[in-house]
Short mmCIF file of C-alpha atoms in Angstrom, two decimals:
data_model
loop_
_atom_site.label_atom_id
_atom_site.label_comp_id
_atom_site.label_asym_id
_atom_site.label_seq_id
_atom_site.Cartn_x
_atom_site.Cartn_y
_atom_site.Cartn_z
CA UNK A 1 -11.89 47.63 15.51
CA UNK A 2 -13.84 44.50 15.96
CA UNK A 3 -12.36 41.06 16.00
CA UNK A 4 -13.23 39.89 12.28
CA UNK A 5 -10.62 43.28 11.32
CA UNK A 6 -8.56 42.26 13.87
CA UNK A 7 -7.86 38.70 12.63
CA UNK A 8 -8.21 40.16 8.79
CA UNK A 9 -5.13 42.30 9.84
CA UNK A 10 -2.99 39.78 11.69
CA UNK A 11 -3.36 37.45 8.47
CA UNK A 12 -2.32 40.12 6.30
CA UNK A 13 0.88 40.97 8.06
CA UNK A 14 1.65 37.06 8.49
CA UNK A 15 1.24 36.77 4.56
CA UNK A 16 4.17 39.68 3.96
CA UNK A 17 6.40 37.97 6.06
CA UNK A 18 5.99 35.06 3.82
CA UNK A 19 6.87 36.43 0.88
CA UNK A 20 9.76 37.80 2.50
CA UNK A 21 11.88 33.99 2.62
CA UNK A 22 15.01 33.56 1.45
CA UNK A 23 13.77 30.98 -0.96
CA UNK A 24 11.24 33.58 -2.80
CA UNK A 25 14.43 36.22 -2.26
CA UNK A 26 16.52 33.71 -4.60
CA UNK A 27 13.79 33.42 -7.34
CA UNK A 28 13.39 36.63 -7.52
CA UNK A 29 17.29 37.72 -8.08
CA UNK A 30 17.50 34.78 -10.27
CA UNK A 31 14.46 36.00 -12.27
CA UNK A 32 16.86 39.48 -12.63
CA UNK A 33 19.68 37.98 -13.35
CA UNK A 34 19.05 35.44 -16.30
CA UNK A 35 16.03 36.78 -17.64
CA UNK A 36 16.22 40.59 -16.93
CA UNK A 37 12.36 40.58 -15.64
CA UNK A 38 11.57 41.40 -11.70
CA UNK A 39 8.93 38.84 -9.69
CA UNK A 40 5.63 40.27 -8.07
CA UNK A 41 3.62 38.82 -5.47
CA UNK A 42 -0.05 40.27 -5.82
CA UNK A 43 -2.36 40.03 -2.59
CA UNK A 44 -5.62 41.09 -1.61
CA UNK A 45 -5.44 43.73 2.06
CA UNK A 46 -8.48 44.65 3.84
CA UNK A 47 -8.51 47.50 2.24
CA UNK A 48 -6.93 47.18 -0.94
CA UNK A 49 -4.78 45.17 -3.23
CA UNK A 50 -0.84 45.41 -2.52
CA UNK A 51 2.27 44.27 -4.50
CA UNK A 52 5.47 43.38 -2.99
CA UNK A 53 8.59 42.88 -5.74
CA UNK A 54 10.46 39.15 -4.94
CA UNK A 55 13.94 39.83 -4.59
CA UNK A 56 17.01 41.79 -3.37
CA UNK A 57 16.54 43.72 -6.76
CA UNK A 58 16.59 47.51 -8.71
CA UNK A 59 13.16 49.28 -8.66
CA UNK A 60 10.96 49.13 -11.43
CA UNK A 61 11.60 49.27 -14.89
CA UNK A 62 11.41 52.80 -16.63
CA UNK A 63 8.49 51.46 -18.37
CA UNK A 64 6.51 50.43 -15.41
CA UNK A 65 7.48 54.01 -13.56
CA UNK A 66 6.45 56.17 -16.11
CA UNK A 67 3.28 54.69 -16.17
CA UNK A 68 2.76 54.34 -12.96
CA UNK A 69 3.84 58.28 -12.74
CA UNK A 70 0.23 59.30 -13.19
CA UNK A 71 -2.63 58.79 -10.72
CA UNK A 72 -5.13 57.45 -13.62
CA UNK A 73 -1.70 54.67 -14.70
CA UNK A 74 -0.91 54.12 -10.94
CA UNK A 75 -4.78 53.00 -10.37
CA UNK A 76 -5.14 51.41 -13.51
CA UNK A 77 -1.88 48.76 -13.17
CA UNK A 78 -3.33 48.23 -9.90
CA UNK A 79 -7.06 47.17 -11.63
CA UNK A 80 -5.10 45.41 -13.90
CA UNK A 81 -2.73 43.22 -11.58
CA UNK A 82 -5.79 42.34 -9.58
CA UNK A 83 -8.20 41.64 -12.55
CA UNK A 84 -4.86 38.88 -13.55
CA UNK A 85 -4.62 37.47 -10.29
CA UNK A 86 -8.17 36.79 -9.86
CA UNK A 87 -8.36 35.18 -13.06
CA UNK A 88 -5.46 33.17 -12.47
CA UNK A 89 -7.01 31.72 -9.55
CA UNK A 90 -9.71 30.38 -12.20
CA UNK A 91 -7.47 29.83 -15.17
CA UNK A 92 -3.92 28.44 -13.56
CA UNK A 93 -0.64 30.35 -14.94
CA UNK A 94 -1.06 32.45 -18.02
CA UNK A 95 0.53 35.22 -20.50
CA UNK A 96 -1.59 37.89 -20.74
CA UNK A 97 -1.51 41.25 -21.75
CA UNK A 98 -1.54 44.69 -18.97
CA UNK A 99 -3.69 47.59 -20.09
CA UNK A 100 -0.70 49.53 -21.37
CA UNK A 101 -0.24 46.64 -24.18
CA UNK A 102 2.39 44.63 -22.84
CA UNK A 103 2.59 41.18 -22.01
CA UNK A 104 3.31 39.73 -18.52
CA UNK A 105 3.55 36.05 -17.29
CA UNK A 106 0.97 35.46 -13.88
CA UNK A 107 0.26 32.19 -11.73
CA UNK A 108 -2.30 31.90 -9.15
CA UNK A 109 -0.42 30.55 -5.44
CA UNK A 110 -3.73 28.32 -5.20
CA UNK A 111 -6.58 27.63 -7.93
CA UNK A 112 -9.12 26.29 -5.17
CA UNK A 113 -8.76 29.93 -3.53
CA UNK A 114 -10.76 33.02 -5.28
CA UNK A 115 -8.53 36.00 -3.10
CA UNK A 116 -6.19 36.11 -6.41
CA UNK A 117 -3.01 35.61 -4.08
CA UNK A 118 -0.77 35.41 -7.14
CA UNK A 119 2.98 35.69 -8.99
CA UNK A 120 3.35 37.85 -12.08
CA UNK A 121 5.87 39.18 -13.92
CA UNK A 122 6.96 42.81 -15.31
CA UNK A 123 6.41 43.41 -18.53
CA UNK A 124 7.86 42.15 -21.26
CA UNK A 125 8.04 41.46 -25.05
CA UNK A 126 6.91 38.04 -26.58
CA UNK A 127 5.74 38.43 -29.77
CA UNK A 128 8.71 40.74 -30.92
CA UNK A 129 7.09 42.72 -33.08
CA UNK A 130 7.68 45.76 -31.50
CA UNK A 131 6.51 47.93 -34.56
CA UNK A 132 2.70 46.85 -33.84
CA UNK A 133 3.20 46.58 -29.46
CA UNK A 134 4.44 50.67 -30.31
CA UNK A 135 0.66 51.20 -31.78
CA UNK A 136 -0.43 49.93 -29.30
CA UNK A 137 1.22 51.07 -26.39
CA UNK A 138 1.04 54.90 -27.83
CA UNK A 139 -2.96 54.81 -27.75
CA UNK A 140 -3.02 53.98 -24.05
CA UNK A 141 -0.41 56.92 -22.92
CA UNK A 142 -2.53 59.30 -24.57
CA UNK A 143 -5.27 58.39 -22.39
CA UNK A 144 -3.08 57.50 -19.04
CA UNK A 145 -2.01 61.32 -19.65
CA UNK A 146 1.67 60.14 -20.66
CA UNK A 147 3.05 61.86 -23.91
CA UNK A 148 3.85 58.89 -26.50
CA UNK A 149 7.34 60.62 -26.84
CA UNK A 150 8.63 60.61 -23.73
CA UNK A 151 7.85 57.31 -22.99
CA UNK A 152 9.43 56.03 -26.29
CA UNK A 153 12.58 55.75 -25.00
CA UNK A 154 11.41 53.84 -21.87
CA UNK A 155 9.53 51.39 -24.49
CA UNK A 156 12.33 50.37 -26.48
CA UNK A 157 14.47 49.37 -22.96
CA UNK A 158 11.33 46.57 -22.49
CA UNK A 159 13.06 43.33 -22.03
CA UNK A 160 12.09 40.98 -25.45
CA UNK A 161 12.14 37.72 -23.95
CA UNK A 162 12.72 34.90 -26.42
CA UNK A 163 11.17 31.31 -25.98
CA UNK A 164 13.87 29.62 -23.92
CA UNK A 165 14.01 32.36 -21.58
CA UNK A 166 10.23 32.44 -21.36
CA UNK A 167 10.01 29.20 -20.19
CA UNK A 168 12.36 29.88 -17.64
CA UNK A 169 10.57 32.93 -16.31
CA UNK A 170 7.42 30.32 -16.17
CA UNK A 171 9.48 28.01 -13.97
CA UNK A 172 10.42 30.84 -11.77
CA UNK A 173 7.47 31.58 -11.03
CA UNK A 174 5.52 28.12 -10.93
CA UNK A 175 8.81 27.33 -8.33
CA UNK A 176 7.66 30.76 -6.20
CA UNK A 177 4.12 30.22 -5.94
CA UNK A 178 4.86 26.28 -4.93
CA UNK A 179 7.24 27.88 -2.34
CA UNK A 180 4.37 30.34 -0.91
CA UNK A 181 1.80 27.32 -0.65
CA UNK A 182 4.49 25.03 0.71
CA UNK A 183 5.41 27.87 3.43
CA UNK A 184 1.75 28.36 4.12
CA UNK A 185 1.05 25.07 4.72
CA UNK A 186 3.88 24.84 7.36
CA UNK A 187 3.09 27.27 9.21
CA UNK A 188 -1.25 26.38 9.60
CA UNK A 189 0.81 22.70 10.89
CA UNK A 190 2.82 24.08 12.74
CA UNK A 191 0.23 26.30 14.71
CA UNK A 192 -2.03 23.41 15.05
CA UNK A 193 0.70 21.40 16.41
CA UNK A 194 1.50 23.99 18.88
CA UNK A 195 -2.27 24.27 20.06
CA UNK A 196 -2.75 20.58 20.06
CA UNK A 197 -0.17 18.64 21.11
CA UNK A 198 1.66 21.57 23.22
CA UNK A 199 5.15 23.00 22.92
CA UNK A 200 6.46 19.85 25.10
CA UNK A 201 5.65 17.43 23.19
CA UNK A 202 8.92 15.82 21.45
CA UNK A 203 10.31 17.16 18.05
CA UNK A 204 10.90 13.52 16.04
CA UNK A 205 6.89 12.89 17.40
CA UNK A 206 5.78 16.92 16.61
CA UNK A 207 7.61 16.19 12.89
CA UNK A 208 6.07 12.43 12.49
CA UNK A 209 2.60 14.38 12.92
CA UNK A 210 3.79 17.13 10.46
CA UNK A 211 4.51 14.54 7.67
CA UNK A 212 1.20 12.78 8.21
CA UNK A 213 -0.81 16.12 7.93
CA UNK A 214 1.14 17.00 5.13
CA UNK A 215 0.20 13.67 2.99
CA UNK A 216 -3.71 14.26 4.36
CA UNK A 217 -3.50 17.83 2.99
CA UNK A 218 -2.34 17.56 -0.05
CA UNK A 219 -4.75 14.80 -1.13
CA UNK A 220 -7.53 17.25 0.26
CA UNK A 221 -6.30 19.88 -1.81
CA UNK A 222 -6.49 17.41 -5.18
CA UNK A 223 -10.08 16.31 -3.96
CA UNK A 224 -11.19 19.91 -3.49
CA UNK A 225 -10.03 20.42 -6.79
CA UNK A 226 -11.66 18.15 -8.69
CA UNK A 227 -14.65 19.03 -6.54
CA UNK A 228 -14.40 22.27 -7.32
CA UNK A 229 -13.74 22.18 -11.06
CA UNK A 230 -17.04 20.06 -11.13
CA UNK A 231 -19.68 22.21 -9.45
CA UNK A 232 -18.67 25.71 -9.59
CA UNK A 233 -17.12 26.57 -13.04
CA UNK A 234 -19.56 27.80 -15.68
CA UNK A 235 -17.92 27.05 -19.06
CA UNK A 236 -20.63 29.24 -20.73
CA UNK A 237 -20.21 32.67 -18.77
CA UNK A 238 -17.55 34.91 -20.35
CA UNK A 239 -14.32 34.52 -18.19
CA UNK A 240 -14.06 38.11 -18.48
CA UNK A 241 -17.67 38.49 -16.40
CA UNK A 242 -17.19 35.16 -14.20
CA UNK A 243 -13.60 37.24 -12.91
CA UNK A 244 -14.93 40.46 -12.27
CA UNK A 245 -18.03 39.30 -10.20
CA UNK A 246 -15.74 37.63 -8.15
CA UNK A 247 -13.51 40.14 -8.16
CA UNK A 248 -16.02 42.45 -6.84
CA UNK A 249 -17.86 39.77 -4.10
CA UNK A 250 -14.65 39.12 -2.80
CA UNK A 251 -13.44 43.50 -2.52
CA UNK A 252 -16.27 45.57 -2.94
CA UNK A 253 -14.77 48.24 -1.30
CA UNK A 254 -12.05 48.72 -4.58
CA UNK A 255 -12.36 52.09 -6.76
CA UNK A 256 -14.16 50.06 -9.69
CA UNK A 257 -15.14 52.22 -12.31
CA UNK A 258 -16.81 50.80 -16.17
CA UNK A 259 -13.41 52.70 -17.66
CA UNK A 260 -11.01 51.02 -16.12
CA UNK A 261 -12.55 47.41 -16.75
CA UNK A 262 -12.92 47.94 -20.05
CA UNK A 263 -9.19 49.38 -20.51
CA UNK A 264 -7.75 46.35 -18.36
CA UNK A 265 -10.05 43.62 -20.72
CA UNK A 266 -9.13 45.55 -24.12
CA UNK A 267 -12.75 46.03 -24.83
CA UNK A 268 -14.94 49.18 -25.13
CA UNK A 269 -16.94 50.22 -22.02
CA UNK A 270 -19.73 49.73 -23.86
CA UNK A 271 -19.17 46.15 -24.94
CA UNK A 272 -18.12 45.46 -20.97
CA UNK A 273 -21.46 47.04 -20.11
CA UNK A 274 -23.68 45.05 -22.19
CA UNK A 275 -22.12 41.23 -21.70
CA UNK A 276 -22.04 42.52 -17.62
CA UNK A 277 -25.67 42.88 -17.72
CA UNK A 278 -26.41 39.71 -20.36
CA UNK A 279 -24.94 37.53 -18.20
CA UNK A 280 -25.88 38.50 -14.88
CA UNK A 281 -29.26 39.65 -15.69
CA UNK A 282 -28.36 43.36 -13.87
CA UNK A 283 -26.11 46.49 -14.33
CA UNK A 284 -22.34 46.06 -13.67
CA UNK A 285 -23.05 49.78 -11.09
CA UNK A 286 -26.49 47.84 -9.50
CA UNK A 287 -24.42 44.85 -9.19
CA UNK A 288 -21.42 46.92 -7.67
CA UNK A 289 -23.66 48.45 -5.14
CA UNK A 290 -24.98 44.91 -4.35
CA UNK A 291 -22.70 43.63 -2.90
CA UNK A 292 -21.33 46.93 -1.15
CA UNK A 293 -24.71 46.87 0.69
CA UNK A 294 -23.92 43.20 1.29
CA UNK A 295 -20.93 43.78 2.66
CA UNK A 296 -21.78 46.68 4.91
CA UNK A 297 -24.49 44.86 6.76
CA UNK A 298 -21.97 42.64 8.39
CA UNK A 299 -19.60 45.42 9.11
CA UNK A 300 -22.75 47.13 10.88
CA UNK A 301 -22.58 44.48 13.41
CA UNK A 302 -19.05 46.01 14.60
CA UNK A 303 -20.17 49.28 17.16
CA UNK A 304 -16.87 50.19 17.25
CA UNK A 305 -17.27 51.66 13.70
CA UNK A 306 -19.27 54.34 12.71
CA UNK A 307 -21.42 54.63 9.85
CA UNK A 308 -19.15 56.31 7.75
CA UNK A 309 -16.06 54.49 8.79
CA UNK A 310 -18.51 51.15 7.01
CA UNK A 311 -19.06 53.83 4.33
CA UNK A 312 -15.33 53.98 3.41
CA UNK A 313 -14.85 50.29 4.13
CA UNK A 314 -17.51 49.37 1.89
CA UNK A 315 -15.96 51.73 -1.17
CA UNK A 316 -18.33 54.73 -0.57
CA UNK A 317 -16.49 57.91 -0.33
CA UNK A 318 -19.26 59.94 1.25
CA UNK A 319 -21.49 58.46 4.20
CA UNK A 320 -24.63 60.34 2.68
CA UNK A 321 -24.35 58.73 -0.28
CA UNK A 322 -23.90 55.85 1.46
CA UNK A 323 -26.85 55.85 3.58
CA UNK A 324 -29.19 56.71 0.34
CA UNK A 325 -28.28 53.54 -1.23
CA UNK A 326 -27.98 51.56 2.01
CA UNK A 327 -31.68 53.23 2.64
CA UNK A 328 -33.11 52.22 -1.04
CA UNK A 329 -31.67 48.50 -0.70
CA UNK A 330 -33.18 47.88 2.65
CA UNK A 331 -35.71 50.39 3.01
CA UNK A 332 -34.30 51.44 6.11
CA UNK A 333 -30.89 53.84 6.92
CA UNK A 334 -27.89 52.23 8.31
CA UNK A 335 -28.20 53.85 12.00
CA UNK A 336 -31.85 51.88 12.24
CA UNK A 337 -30.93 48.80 10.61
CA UNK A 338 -27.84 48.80 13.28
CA UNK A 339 -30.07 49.27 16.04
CA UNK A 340 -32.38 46.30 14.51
CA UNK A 341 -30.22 43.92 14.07
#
């Protein structure tokens, strides 16, 4: 494993113990208690995305397990949670609806950073008109594999959250994903205090420093912002396409497929397909493979991995397949552009 995975990994497992503090613990059981709906943190692995429920609480909700109880729901809430915490990165907190036709509250733990770290909620009712959400809901179980029926039942127990509560969950989980960026931000000071000023130095001077950085950073975070609104947001590209290229520069190596797009944006493959390849002037599958070129170059570099290790990195399942795209991009197969380069 080279360094680059090495540090990847390190950062991954400091980021769990985050969201394991008391504070998120409380919001979460608090979430539970007054509003019935559980807290998830959403955040991007090396090799995948992973979900960790906020909270001292029961498992999921019959709803949510049901679903989930088939491979094609299990990989499609996945797509889904990751397509809403990318987007909330651009769009700040939101309601939006899951591909099974429920709604669910999300906010993004930072909107200057495109890795989708993010707080949602499980699903719930807002509308209350449960007669039309049933429609809905009983399309996509016939083609998650579910039998409308048997998931009736688990339908009807879906928590129907009215406005003052909703608000509520919304503060919840603005307060949890303020906690996770406070947290974070202690613990970059606190590591740069330790390699800078040494573990001697002391703790009313270490904390004077900590208080200073603190001011410096946040007004560097509201400057970024700004900065950032201003040069890289393109109000005329569809949110929808602006998301999912990101989405895909930032984890190529996901199980992307035109299907389950399309089901997570409510839209028809086709209609996905066509305002992919308006837009960005290529294919959603040539764009795909784009970047998983892209990213396999650079992963090349590492000799402790072999080609088909980068292969499965990179989101290609077979290493021959693999090399015949790697081969057509470059002109060149992966073994000679290592030796290259």
């Amino acid at each position: 494993m080279g360094r680059a995975s090495m540090k990847k990994e390190s950062h991954d497992i400091a980021g769990e113990e985050i969201l394991h503090s008391p504070i998120l613990t409380k919001l979460g059981e608090i979430a539970a208690h007054f509003v019935g709906i559980n807290l998830v943190a959403v955040f991007p692995r090396k090799d995948r995305w992973a979900e960790l429920r906020l909270g001292n609480v029961t498992g999921r909700q019959a709803f949510c397990r049901m679903v989930q109880s088939t491979h094609e729901g299990e990989k499609q809430c996945r797509m889904c949670h990751a397509f809403m915490s990318v987007a909330a990165s651009r769009d700040g907190m939101a309601i939006r609806r899951c591909h099974a036709g429920l709604s669910t509250v999300v906010a993004p733990v930072s909107q200057l950073s495109e890795t989708g770290l993010a707080v949602l909620s499980t699903c719930m009712f807002t509308s209350g008109d449960r007669i039309a959400g049933w429609k809905e809901v009983s399309k996509s179980a016939g083609k998650l594999g579910i039998k409308p029926k048997a998931l009736r039942g688990a339908f009807d127990a879906v928590p129907e959250i009215p406005r003052d509560k909703l608000e509520l969950a919304q503060a919840l989980i603005m307060a949890a994903t303020a906690a996770v960026a406070e947290i974070k931000i202690r613990r970059q000071l606190e590591e740069r205090l330790v390699a800078m000023e040494g573990a001697q130095k002391p703790a009313l001077h270490r904390q004077s420093i900590m208080m200073e950085e603190l001011k410096s950073g946040f007004v560097e975070t509201q400057r970024r912002k700004v900065l950032h609104n201003r040069q890289t947001h393109n109000p005329k590209c569809p949110a929808l396409v602006e998301v999912v290229a990101k989405l895909v520069a930032h984890k190529p190596n996901l199980p992307y497929t035109v299907a389950s797009i399309s089901a997570a944006a409510h839209i028809t493959p086709n209609h996905f397909s066509a305002l992919f390849h308006r837009w960005m002037g290529q294919s959603f599958l040539a764009f795909l493979n784009a970047k998983r070129i892209e990213a396999s170059k650079e992963l090349l570099n590492d000799l402790a991995l072999s080609v088909g290790e980068v292969a499965q990195r990179v989101g290609y399942d077979a290493a021959n397949y693999f090399a015949r795209r790697f081969k057509k991009a470059t002109g060149m197969t992966p073994r000679k552009w290592r030796n290259q380069h």
